[in-house]
Amino acid sequence: MASRHLITSTAQGMVDFINKSPSPWHAVHECKKALLAAGYLELKETDKWDIKPMSKYFVTRNMSTIISFAVGGAYKPGNGFSLMGAHTDSPCIRVKPVSKKENAGYLQVGVELYGGGNWLTWFDRDLRLAGRAIVKEKGHLINRLVHVNRPLMRIPSIAIHLQRDINTNFSPNSENEICPVIATAFQNQLVEQKDVGNGIQSDKHHPLLLNLIAEEIGVAPADISDFELCLADYQPANLGGALDEFVFAPRLDNLFNVYTALQAMISFTDEDLASDPCIRVAGFFDHEEVGSTSAQGANSNFQRFILQRLCAGGEDETSFQRSMANSYMISADQAHAVNPNYKTKHEENHSVEMHKGIVLKFNTNQKYTTNSWTASVLREIASRADVPLQDFVVRNDSPCGSTIGPMMSAKLAIPTIDIGGAQLSMHSIREQCSTTSVHHAIQLYKSFYTHFASVRDTVRVD
């Protein structure tokens, strides 16, 4: 069993990653830095590739999706892929294309609700701003990360004195009542604002907001062509609880699995990779929370195109199809731990607990991809790493969420399993998991990449 110090320090690594990743673009940026430091080479989709065994690569799309892969020393076209999939986005509030609003003496920022968030939890929180901007620079359009890391905005709740039934009937209008305040009109008139020029965005947003963004990325406001910006909780992720056994953080769904899968991809040795007949792949996709139907989402052909390119050069035209039949994918997304205050919401024989292992998610209606075959393979892989597992099923009278697993499994015809770490408060602005889960996930994902090929060779199921 791992030491308490190891478990805590491993979880702290994830906390640091989350604090540096307030948006999908920042998460991919952090992944890129870690992969480059581990010897991976960046490829471009538009270039011709020359892929070699014992080499490691990654490619991005939209700067919010990234696929990394390491070619086993024994790989040949037609061999399998050991794949992991997770997503970089989380439910959040995003700035509208035209955000300038003024109401009752306040400057407000018009926003859209992204995904299925628990919006109640966004009220009365200090909010920072993060995302990416496209700027004009020397005749080129350049991607710039934006992170205004200060308590910049707030969505004020209604005082209980003005709505006495607030605790039993809080249902804010998503257009009018979930609108952050950035300043008062009074103070804004007293503080002289820099001229924002005649740029594309000049009339769409408050000059105050444009100047903040421009100062953050070191450009003139008129040079900002466009941007995609998320509001994010200003309070950092941290370890908590009386025994420091919890991670209190935003965006655990699904930066937990992005981080832990990334650690597995950067930690193996050349000796380990040399004997692998597979290509190890980790794909972190944008837009899962809104259905994945985008050029960079898991429901696109992005991963399929990458895998087809890696199969090129085979002995015949069926190398890609044979590779898919020899492959296996882990769809890694978070799972619901039993909530002690709402225990009856959970299926009594499948109540997932913290510290008790990674969760295998089952659904007979195919909201999850797990079946007896894929579960058996993962149980063997987990046993080799001494990682405990738990089973999860929703109640028959409860709706079931889904993941990127079913759509990618169907698109690629690859045996797939849905798993994840146990957590509370999913889709809240602040979520909670255990430190042990971080360690368990990393160990399981390492074991998957190391042992999948040998476990697959023991399978006699078509």
CSV table of C-alpha atoms in Angstrom, one decimal, residues 1-458:
chain,number,residue,atom,x,y,z
A,1,MET,CA,0.0,0.0,0.0
A,2,ALA,CA,1.3,3.5,-0.9
A,3,SER,CA,2.5,5.7,1.9
A,4,ARG,CA,0.3,8.6,3.0
A,5,HIS,CA,3.1,11.0,2.0
A,6,LEU,CA,3.2,9.6,-1.5
A,7,ILE,CA,-0.6,9.8,-1.9
A,8,THR,CA,-0.7,13.4,-0.6
A,9,SER,CA,2.2,14.6,-2.8
A,10,THR,CA,0.6,12.9,-5.9
A,11,ALA,CA,-2.7,14.6,-5.3
A,12,GLN,CA,-0.9,17.9,-4.8
A,13,GLY,CA,0.5,17.5,-8.3
A,14,MET,CA,-3.0,17.4,-9.7
A,15,VAL,CA,-4.1,20.4,-7.6
A,16,ASP,CA,-1.2,22.4,-9.1
A,17,PHE,CA,-2.3,21.3,-12.6
A,18,ILE,CA,-5.9,22.3,-12.1
A,19,ASN,CA,-4.9,25.7,-10.7
A,20,LYS,CA,-2.9,26.3,-13.9
A,21,SER,CA,-5.8,25.1,-16.1
A,22,PRO,CA,-8.8,27.5,-15.7
A,23,SER,CA,-9.9,26.8,-19.3
A,24,PRO,CA,-9.6,24.0,-21.9
A,25,TRP,CA,-6.9,26.0,-23.7
A,26,HIS,CA,-4.8,26.3,-20.6
A,27,ALA,CA,-5.3,22.6,-19.8
A,28,VAL,CA,-3.9,21.7,-23.3
A,29,HIS,CA,-1.1,24.2,-22.8
A,30,GLU,CA,-0.1,22.5,-19.6
A,31,CYS,CA,-0.2,19.0,-21.3
A,32,LYS,CA,2.0,20.3,-24.1
A,33,LYS,CA,4.6,21.5,-21.6
A,34,ALA,CA,4.7,18.2,-19.7
A,35,LEU,CA,4.9,16.2,-23.0
A,36,LEU,CA,7.7,18.3,-24.4
A,37,ALA,CA,9.6,18.0,-21.2
A,38,ALA,CA,9.2,14.2,-21.4
A,39,GLY,CA,10.7,14.0,-24.9
A,40,TYR,CA,7.5,14.1,-27.0
A,41,LEU,CA,7.7,15.8,-30.4
A,42,GLU,CA,4.9,18.1,-31.7
A,43,LEU,CA,3.4,17.2,-35.1
A,44,LYS,CA,1.1,19.3,-37.2
A,45,GLU,CA,-1.9,17.8,-39.0
A,46,THR,CA,-1.0,19.6,-42.2
A,47,ASP,CA,2.5,18.1,-42.4
A,48,LYS,CA,3.6,14.7,-43.7
A,49,TRP,CA,4.5,12.4,-40.8
A,50,ASP,CA,7.4,10.0,-40.6
A,51,ILE,CA,6.5,7.9,-37.5
A,52,LYS,CA,9.1,5.6,-36.1
A,53,PRO,CA,9.1,2.9,-33.3
A,54,MET,CA,10.3,4.0,-29.9
A,55,SER,CA,9.3,7.6,-30.7
A,56,LYS,CA,6.7,9.8,-28.9
A,57,TYR,CA,4.6,12.5,-30.5
A,58,PHE,CA,1.5,14.7,-29.9
A,59,VAL,CA,-0.8,16.8,-32.1
A,60,THR,CA,-3.3,19.5,-31.1
A,61,ARG,CA,-6.5,20.9,-32.7
A,62,ASN,CA,-8.0,24.2,-31.8
A,63,MET,CA,-5.5,24.4,-28.9
A,64,SER,CA,-8.3,22.8,-26.8
A,65,THR,CA,-7.8,19.1,-27.9
A,66,ILE,CA,-4.6,17.1,-27.8
A,67,ILE,CA,-3.7,13.6,-28.8
A,68,SER,CA,-0.4,12.1,-27.7
A,69,PHE,CA,1.0,8.8,-28.7
A,70,ALA,CA,4.1,6.7,-28.1
A,71,VAL,CA,5.1,4.0,-30.6
A,72,GLY,CA,6.1,0.7,-29.1
A,73,GLY,CA,9.4,-0.8,-30.1
A,74,ALA,CA,7.7,-3.9,-31.4
A,75,TYR,CA,4.9,-2.1,-33.3
A,76,LYS,CA,3.9,-3.0,-36.8
A,77,PRO,CA,0.9,-1.8,-38.8
A,78,GLY,CA,-2.1,-3.9,-37.9
A,79,ASN,CA,-1.1,-4.2,-34.3
A,80,GLY,CA,-3.3,-2.6,-31.7
A,81,PHE,CA,-3.6,0.7,-29.9
A,82,SER,CA,-3.9,1.0,-26.1
A,83,LEU,CA,-6.1,4.2,-26.0
A,84,MET,CA,-7.3,6.5,-23.2
A,85,GLY,CA,-9.8,9.2,-23.7
A,86,ALA,CA,-10.8,12.1,-21.4
A,87,HIS,CA,-12.1,15.6,-21.9
A,88,THR,CA,-10.6,19.1,-21.2
A,89,ASP,CA,-13.9,21.1,-20.8
A,90,SER,CA,-16.1,21.5,-17.8
A,91,PRO,CA,-19.5,23.2,-17.3
A,92,CYS,CA,-18.9,26.9,-17.0
A,93,ILE,CA,-20.1,30.4,-17.8
A,94,ARG,CA,-18.7,32.0,-21.0
A,95,VAL,CA,-18.6,35.6,-22.3
A,96,LYS,CA,-21.0,36.3,-25.1
A,97,PRO,CA,-19.8,37.7,-28.5
A,98,VAL,CA,-21.4,41.0,-27.6
A,99,SER,CA,-21.2,41.3,-23.8
A,100,LYS,CA,-21.7,45.0,-23.1
A,101,LYS,CA,-24.5,45.4,-20.6
A,102,GLU,CA,-25.5,48.1,-18.1
A,103,ASN,CA,-28.3,47.8,-15.6
A,104,ALA,CA,-29.3,49.7,-12.5
A,105,GLY,CA,-26.0,51.6,-12.3
A,106,TYR,CA,-23.8,48.4,-12.8
A,107,LEU,CA,-21.6,47.4,-15.7
A,108,GLN,CA,-22.4,43.8,-16.4
A,109,VAL,CA,-21.0,41.2,-18.8
A,110,GLY,CA,-23.4,39.2,-21.0
A,111,VAL,CA,-22.7,35.5,-20.7
A,112,GLU,CA,-23.8,32.1,-22.0
A,113,LEU,CA,-24.2,29.0,-19.9
A,114,TYR,CA,-21.9,26.2,-21.2
A,115,GLY,CA,-23.0,22.6,-20.4
A,116,GLY,CA,-25.1,21.4,-17.6
A,117,GLY,CA,-23.7,23.2,-14.6
A,118,ASN,CA,-25.2,23.4,-11.1
A,119,TRP,CA,-25.6,27.2,-11.6
A,120,LEU,CA,-26.8,27.8,-8.1
A,121,THR,CA,-23.2,27.2,-7.0
A,122,TRP,CA,-21.9,30.0,-9.2
A,123,PHE,CA,-23.7,32.7,-7.2
A,124,ASP,CA,-21.7,34.9,-4.8
A,125,ARG,CA,-18.4,33.5,-5.9
A,126,ASP,CA,-15.3,35.5,-6.8
A,127,LEU,CA,-14.8,34.9,-10.5
A,128,ARG,CA,-11.7,35.2,-12.6
A,129,LEU,CA,-11.5,35.2,-16.4
A,130,ALA,CA,-9.6,32.8,-18.7
A,131,GLY,CA,-9.5,31.5,-22.2
A,132,ARG,CA,-7.9,32.4,-25.5
A,133,ALA,CA,-7.8,35.4,-27.8
A,134,ILE,CA,-6.9,35.6,-31.4
A,135,VAL,CA,-4.8,38.7,-32.1
A,136,LYS,CA,-3.3,40.4,-35.1
A,137,GLU,CA,0.4,40.4,-35.0
A,138,LYS,CA,2.7,41.3,-37.9
A,139,GLY,CA,0.1,40.3,-40.5
A,140,HIS,CA,-0.7,37.0,-38.8
A,141,LEU,CA,-3.5,35.8,-36.6
A,142,ILE,CA,-2.0,34.4,-33.4
A,143,ASN,CA,-3.4,32.4,-30.5
A,144,ARG,CA,-2.8,33.9,-27.1
A,145,LEU,CA,-3.8,32.5,-23.7
A,146,VAL,CA,-5.8,34.9,-21.5
A,147,HIS,CA,-5.8,34.6,-17.7
A,148,VAL,CA,-7.0,37.6,-15.6
A,149,ASN,CA,-6.2,35.9,-12.3
A,150,ARG,CA,-8.0,38.2,-9.9
A,151,PRO,CA,-11.4,38.4,-8.4
A,152,LEU,CA,-12.9,40.2,-11.3
A,153,MET,CA,-16.6,39.5,-11.4
A,154,ARG,CA,-19.4,38.2,-9.2
A,155,ILE,CA,-23.0,37.0,-9.8
A,156,PRO,CA,-25.0,38.4,-6.8
A,157,SER,CA,-27.8,36.4,-5.3
A,158,ILE,CA,-31.1,37.8,-4.2
A,159,ALA,CA,-31.2,38.7,-0.5
A,160,ILE,CA,-33.6,36.4,1.5
A,161,HIS,CA,-35.3,39.6,2.7
A,162,LEU,CA,-36.5,40.2,-0.8
A,163,GLN,CA,-37.5,36.6,-1.6
A,164,ARG,CA,-38.5,34.8,1.5
A,165,ASP,CA,-38.9,31.4,-0.2
A,166,ILE,CA,-35.4,31.5,-1.6
A,167,ASN,CA,-34.3,28.3,0.2
A,168,THR,CA,-37.2,26.3,-1.3
A,169,ASN,CA,-37.8,28.1,-4.6
A,170,PHE,CA,-34.5,29.3,-6.1
A,171,SER,CA,-34.8,29.1,-9.8
A,172,PRO,CA,-33.0,32.0,-11.5
A,173,ASN,CA,-33.8,33.0,-15.0
A,174,SER,CA,-30.8,32.0,-17.0
A,175,GLU,CA,-30.8,35.0,-19.3
A,176,ASN,CA,-31.6,37.8,-16.8
A,177,GLU,CA,-30.5,36.7,-13.4
A,178,ILE,CA,-27.2,34.9,-14.1
A,179,CYS,CA,-25.3,37.9,-15.2
A,180,PRO,CA,-22.0,38.9,-13.5
A,181,VAL,CA,-21.2,42.4,-12.3
A,182,ILE,CA,-17.8,43.8,-13.3
A,183,ALA,CA,-18.0,47.4,-12.0
A,184,THR,CA,-20.3,50.2,-11.2
A,185,ALA,CA,-21.1,52.9,-13.8
A,186,PHE,CA,-20.3,55.5,-11.2
A,187,GLN,CA,-16.7,54.4,-10.6
A,188,ASN,CA,-16.2,53.6,-14.3
A,189,GLN,CA,-16.9,57.3,-15.1
A,190,LEU,CA,-14.3,58.4,-12.5
A,191,VAL,CA,-11.5,56.2,-13.7
A,192,GLU,CA,-10.3,57.3,-17.1
A,193,GLN,CA,-10.2,54.3,-19.5
A,194,LYS,CA,-7.6,53.9,-22.3
A,195,ASP,CA,-8.9,54.4,-25.8
A,196,VAL,CA,-9.8,51.0,-27.2
A,197,GLY,CA,-9.5,52.2,-30.8
A,198,ASN,CA,-11.6,51.0,-33.7
A,199,GLY,CA,-11.0,47.3,-33.6
A,200,ILE,CA,-13.4,44.5,-34.4
A,201,GLN,CA,-14.4,44.1,-30.7
A,202,SER,CA,-14.3,47.8,-29.7
A,203,ASP,CA,-18.1,48.3,-29.7
A,204,LYS,CA,-19.1,44.8,-28.5
A,205,HIS,CA,-17.6,44.9,-25.0
A,206,HIS,CA,-17.0,47.4,-22.2
A,207,PRO,CA,-13.7,49.3,-22.7
A,208,LEU,CA,-12.9,48.3,-19.2
A,209,LEU,CA,-13.1,44.6,-20.1
A,210,LEU,CA,-11.2,45.0,-23.4
A,211,ASN,CA,-8.4,46.9,-21.7
A,212,LEU,CA,-8.0,44.2,-19.0
A,213,ILE,CA,-7.7,41.5,-21.7
A,214,ALA,CA,-5.3,43.6,-23.8
A,215,GLU,CA,-3.1,44.4,-20.8
A,216,GLU,CA,-3.0,40.8,-19.8
A,217,ILE,CA,-1.7,39.6,-23.2
A,218,GLY,CA,0.4,42.6,-24.0
A,219,VAL,CA,-1.4,43.9,-27.1
A,220,ALA,CA,-3.5,46.9,-28.1
A,221,PRO,CA,-7.3,46.4,-27.7
A,222,ALA,CA,-7.8,47.1,-31.4
A,223,ASP,CA,-5.5,44.2,-32.3
A,224,ILE,CA,-7.8,41.7,-30.6
A,225,SER,CA,-9.7,39.9,-33.5
A,226,ASP,CA,-11.8,37.7,-31.3
A,227,PHE,CA,-11.8,35.7,-28.1
A,228,GLU,CA,-13.4,32.8,-26.2
A,229,LEU,CA,-13.4,33.5,-22.5
A,230,CYS,CA,-14.6,31.4,-19.5
A,231,LEU,CA,-15.5,32.6,-16.0
A,232,ALA,CA,-13.7,30.5,-13.4
A,233,ASP,CA,-13.7,30.3,-9.6
A,234,TYR,CA,-11.0,32.5,-8.2
A,235,GLN,CA,-10.5,30.2,-5.1
A,236,PRO,CA,-7.7,27.8,-5.9
A,237,ALA,CA,-8.0,24.0,-5.7
A,238,ASN,CA,-6.5,22.6,-2.5
A,239,LEU,CA,-6.2,19.6,-0.3
A,240,GLY,CA,-8.7,19.6,2.6
A,241,GLY,CA,-10.5,17.8,5.3
A,242,ALA,CA,-9.3,17.2,8.9
A,243,LEU,CA,-6.9,14.5,7.6
A,244,ASP,CA,-6.0,16.2,4.2
A,245,GLU,CA,-7.7,13.3,2.5
A,246,PHE,CA,-9.8,15.3,0.1
A,247,VAL,CA,-9.2,17.4,-3.0
A,248,PHE,CA,-11.5,20.5,-3.1
A,249,ALA,CA,-11.4,21.9,-6.6
A,250,PRO,CA,-13.1,23.2,-9.6
A,251,ARG,CA,-13.2,21.1,-12.8
A,252,LEU,CA,-12.4,17.7,-11.3
A,253,ASP,CA,-14.8,16.5,-14.0
A,254,ASN,CA,-12.7,16.0,-16.0
A,255,LEU,CA,-9.2,17.4,-15.3
A,256,PHE,CA,-8.8,14.6,-12.8
A,257,ASN,CA,-8.5,12.1,-15.7
A,258,VAL,CA,-6.6,14.4,-18.0
A,259,TYR,CA,-3.9,14.8,-15.4
A,260,THR,CA,-3.7,11.2,-14.3
A,261,ALA,CA,-3.7,9.8,-17.9
A,262,LEU,CA,-1.0,12.4,-18.7
A,263,GLN,CA,1.1,11.2,-15.9
A,264,ALA,CA,0.9,7.7,-17.2
A,265,MET,CA,2.0,8.9,-20.7
A,266,ILE,CA,5.1,10.7,-19.4
A,267,SER,CA,6.3,8.2,-16.8
A,268,PHE,CA,7.1,5.0,-18.7
A,269,THR,CA,10.7,4.1,-19.5
A,270,ASP,CA,12.3,3.4,-22.9
A,271,GLU,CA,12.8,-0.2,-21.7
A,272,ASP,CA,9.1,-0.6,-21.0
A,273,LEU,CA,8.2,0.9,-24.4
A,274,ALA,CA,10.7,-1.2,-26.3
A,275,SER,CA,8.8,-4.5,-25.9
A,276,ASP,CA,5.4,-3.0,-26.5
A,277,PRO,CA,3.8,-4.2,-29.8
A,278,CYS,CA,1.1,-1.4,-29.5
A,279,ILE,CA,0.9,2.3,-29.9
A,280,ARG,CA,0.0,4.0,-26.6
A,281,VAL,CA,-2.5,6.8,-27.1
A,282,ALA,CA,-4.1,9.5,-24.9
A,283,GLY,CA,-6.7,11.8,-26.3
A,284,PHE,CA,-8.1,14.7,-24.4
A,285,PHE,CA,-11.0,16.3,-26.2
A,286,ASP,CA,-13.0,19.5,-26.0
A,287,HIS,CA,-16.8,19.9,-25.9
A,288,GLU,CA,-17.8,16.7,-24.1
A,289,GLU,CA,-20.1,18.7,-21.9
A,290,VAL,CA,-22.1,19.9,-24.9
A,291,GLY,CA,-22.3,16.7,-26.9
A,292,SER,CA,-18.8,16.5,-28.5
A,293,THR,CA,-20.1,17.4,-31.9
A,294,SER,CA,-17.4,19.7,-33.1
A,295,ALA,CA,-14.2,19.5,-35.2
A,296,GLN,CA,-12.2,19.0,-32.0
A,297,GLY,CA,-14.8,17.0,-30.1
A,298,ALA,CA,-14.7,13.2,-29.5
A,299,ASN,CA,-17.6,12.8,-31.9
A,300,SER,CA,-15.4,14.2,-34.8
A,301,ASN,CA,-13.1,12.1,-37.0
A,302,PHE,CA,-10.0,13.7,-35.5
A,303,GLN,CA,-8.8,10.6,-33.6
A,304,ARG,CA,-9.9,8.3,-36.4
A,305,PHE,CA,-7.7,10.3,-38.8
A,306,ILE,CA,-4.8,10.2,-36.5
A,307,LEU,CA,-5.0,6.4,-36.0
A,308,GLN,CA,-5.4,5.9,-39.8
A,309,ARG,CA,-2.2,7.8,-40.4
A,310,LEU,CA,-0.4,5.7,-37.8
A,311,CYS,CA,-1.5,2.5,-39.6
A,312,ALA,CA,-0.2,3.7,-42.9
A,313,GLY,CA,2.5,1.6,-44.5
A,314,GLY,CA,1.0,-1.8,-43.6
A,315,GLU,CA,1.3,-4.9,-45.8
A,316,ASP,CA,-2.2,-4.5,-47.1
A,317,GLU,CA,-5.2,-2.2,-47.1
A,318,THR,CA,-6.7,-3.8,-44.0
A,319,SER,CA,-4.1,-2.8,-41.5
A,320,PHE,CA,-6.3,-0.1,-40.0
A,321,GLN,CA,-9.2,-2.5,-39.6
A,322,ARG,CA,-7.0,-5.1,-38.0
A,323,SER,CA,-5.6,-2.5,-35.7
A,324,MET,CA,-9.0,-1.6,-34.5
A,325,ALA,CA,-9.8,-5.2,-33.7
A,326,ASN,CA,-6.6,-5.5,-31.7
A,327,SER,CA,-7.2,-2.3,-29.7
A,328,TYR,CA,-8.8,-1.4,-26.5
A,329,MET,CA,-9.9,2.0,-25.1
A,330,ILE,CA,-10.5,3.4,-21.7
A,331,SER,CA,-13.0,6.2,-21.5
A,332,ALA,CA,-12.0,8.0,-18.3
A,333,ASP,CA,-14.6,10.3,-16.8
A,334,GLN,CA,-15.6,10.9,-13.2
A,335,ALA,CA,-18.1,8.8,-11.3
A,336,HIS,CA,-20.6,9.7,-8.5
A,337,ALA,CA,-19.5,8.8,-5.0
A,338,VAL,CA,-22.4,8.1,-2.6
A,339,ASN,CA,-23.5,11.4,-1.0
A,340,PRO,CA,-24.1,10.9,2.7
A,341,ASN,CA,-26.9,13.5,2.7
A,342,TYR,CA,-28.6,12.0,-0.3
A,343,LYS,CA,-27.9,8.3,0.1
A,344,THR,CA,-31.3,7.2,-1.3
A,345,LYS,CA,-30.3,8.7,-4.7
A,346,HIS,CA,-27.8,5.9,-5.2
A,347,GLU,CA,-28.4,2.2,-6.1
A,348,GLU,CA,-27.9,0.4,-2.8
A,349,ASN,CA,-25.7,-2.4,-4.2
A,350,HIS,CA,-23.6,0.0,-6.2
A,351,SER,CA,-22.8,2.8,-3.8
A,352,VAL,CA,-19.3,4.0,-4.6
A,353,GLU,CA,-17.1,5.1,-1.8
A,354,MET,CA,-14.0,7.3,-1.7
A,355,HIS,CA,-10.6,5.6,-1.2
A,356,LYS,CA,-12.2,2.3,-2.2
A,357,GLY,CA,-10.8,2.2,-5.8
A,358,ILE,CA,-11.4,3.3,-9.4
A,359,VAL,CA,-15.0,3.0,-10.6
A,360,LEU,CA,-16.2,0.7,-13.4
A,361,LYS,CA,-19.4,2.3,-14.8
A,362,PHE,CA,-22.1,0.0,-16.2
A,363,ASN,CA,-25.4,0.8,-18.0
A,364,THR,CA,-27.4,-1.8,-19.9
A,365,ASN,CA,-28.8,1.0,-22.2
A,366,GLN,CA,-25.3,1.8,-23.4
A,367,LYS,CA,-24.8,5.2,-21.8
A,368,TYR,CA,-21.6,3.5,-20.7
A,369,THR,CA,-19.6,1.1,-22.9
A,370,THR,CA,-18.5,-1.4,-20.2
A,371,ASN,CA,-19.4,-5.0,-20.8
A,372,SER,CA,-18.2,-8.3,-19.2
A,373,TRP,CA,-15.4,-8.6,-21.8
A,374,THR,CA,-13.9,-5.1,-21.3
A,375,ALA,CA,-14.4,-5.3,-17.5
A,376,SER,CA,-12.6,-8.6,-17.3
A,377,VAL,CA,-9.6,-7.2,-19.2
A,378,LEU,CA,-9.4,-4.2,-16.9
A,379,ARG,CA,-9.8,-6.2,-13.8
A,380,GLU,CA,-6.7,-8.2,-14.8
A,381,ILE,CA,-4.8,-5.1,-15.5
A,382,ALA,CA,-5.8,-3.6,-12.2
A,383,SER,CA,-4.8,-6.7,-10.3
A,384,ARG,CA,-1.3,-6.4,-11.7
A,385,ALA,CA,-1.0,-2.9,-10.2
A,386,ASP,CA,-2.8,-3.8,-7.0
A,387,VAL,CA,-5.5,-1.2,-7.7
A,388,PRO,CA,-8.9,-1.8,-6.2
A,389,LEU,CA,-12.1,-1.4,-8.3
A,390,GLN,CA,-15.7,-0.6,-7.7
A,391,ASP,CA,-18.8,-1.1,-9.7
A,392,PHE,CA,-21.4,1.6,-10.4
A,393,VAL,CA,-24.9,1.5,-11.8
A,394,VAL,CA,-27.6,4.2,-11.5
A,395,ARG,CA,-31.0,3.5,-10.1
A,396,ASN,CA,-33.7,2.5,-12.5
A,397,ASP,CA,-35.7,5.6,-11.5
A,398,SER,CA,-32.7,7.9,-12.0
A,399,PRO,CA,-31.4,9.4,-15.3
A,400,CYS,CA,-27.9,8.3,-16.4
A,401,GLY,CA,-25.3,10.6,-17.8
A,402,SER,CA,-22.9,9.5,-20.5
A,403,THR,CA,-19.3,10.0,-21.7
A,404,ILE,CA,-17.2,10.1,-24.9
A,405,GLY,CA,-17.0,6.3,-24.6
A,406,PRO,CA,-20.1,5.2,-26.5
A,407,MET,CA,-19.6,7.5,-29.4
A,408,MET,CA,-15.9,6.7,-29.9
A,409,SER,CA,-16.5,3.0,-29.4
A,410,ALA,CA,-19.1,3.1,-32.1
A,411,LYS,CA,-17.1,5.3,-34.5
A,412,LEU,CA,-14.0,3.1,-34.2
A,413,ALA,CA,-15.5,-0.3,-33.4
A,414,ILE,CA,-13.0,-0.6,-30.5
A,415,PRO,CA,-13.8,-2.6,-27.3
A,416,THR,CA,-14.2,0.2,-24.7
A,417,ILE,CA,-14.7,0.5,-21.0
A,418,ASP,CA,-16.0,3.5,-19.0
A,419,ILE,CA,-14.3,4.2,-15.7
A,420,GLY,CA,-13.4,7.1,-13.4
A,421,GLY,CA,-12.6,8.4,-10.0
A,422,ALA,CA,-15.3,8.8,-7.4
A,423,GLN,CA,-16.3,12.3,-6.6
A,424,LEU,CA,-19.0,14.4,-5.0
A,425,SER,CA,-20.7,17.6,-6.2
A,426,MET,CA,-20.3,16.8,-9.9
A,427,HIS,CA,-20.9,19.9,-12.1
A,428,SER,CA,-20.7,22.3,-9.1
A,429,ILE,CA,-18.3,25.2,-9.3
A,430,ARG,CA,-16.4,23.3,-6.5
A,431,GLU,CA,-16.2,19.5,-6.5
A,432,GLN,CA,-14.6,17.0,-4.2
A,433,CYS,CA,-12.7,13.7,-4.5
A,434,SER,CA,-10.2,11.8,-2.5
A,435,THR,CA,-6.4,12.0,-2.6
A,436,THR,CA,-6.3,8.2,-2.9
A,437,SER,CA,-8.2,8.2,-6.1
A,438,VAL,CA,-5.5,10.3,-7.8
A,439,HIS,CA,-2.8,7.7,-6.9
A,440,HIS,CA,-5.1,4.8,-7.9
A,441,ALA,CA,-5.8,6.3,-11.3
A,442,ILE,CA,-2.2,6.9,-12.1
A,443,GLN,CA,-1.2,3.4,-11.1
A,444,LEU,CA,-4.0,1.9,-13.1
A,445,TYR,CA,-3.3,3.9,-16.2
A,446,LYS,CA,0.4,3.0,-16.0
A,447,SER,CA,-0.5,-0.6,-15.7
A,448,PHE,CA,-2.8,-0.4,-18.7
A,449,TYR,CA,-0.1,0.9,-21.0
A,450,THR,CA,2.4,-1.6,-19.7
A,451,HIS,CA,0.3,-4.7,-19.5
A,452,PHE,CA,-2.5,-4.4,-22.1
A,453,ALA,CA,-0.7,-6.3,-24.8
A,454,SER,CA,0.1,-9.3,-22.6
A,455,VAL,CA,-3.5,-9.4,-21.1
A,456,ARG,CA,-5.0,-9.1,-24.6
A,457,ASP,CA,-3.0,-12.2,-25.7
A,458,THR,CA,-4.8,-14.2,-23.0
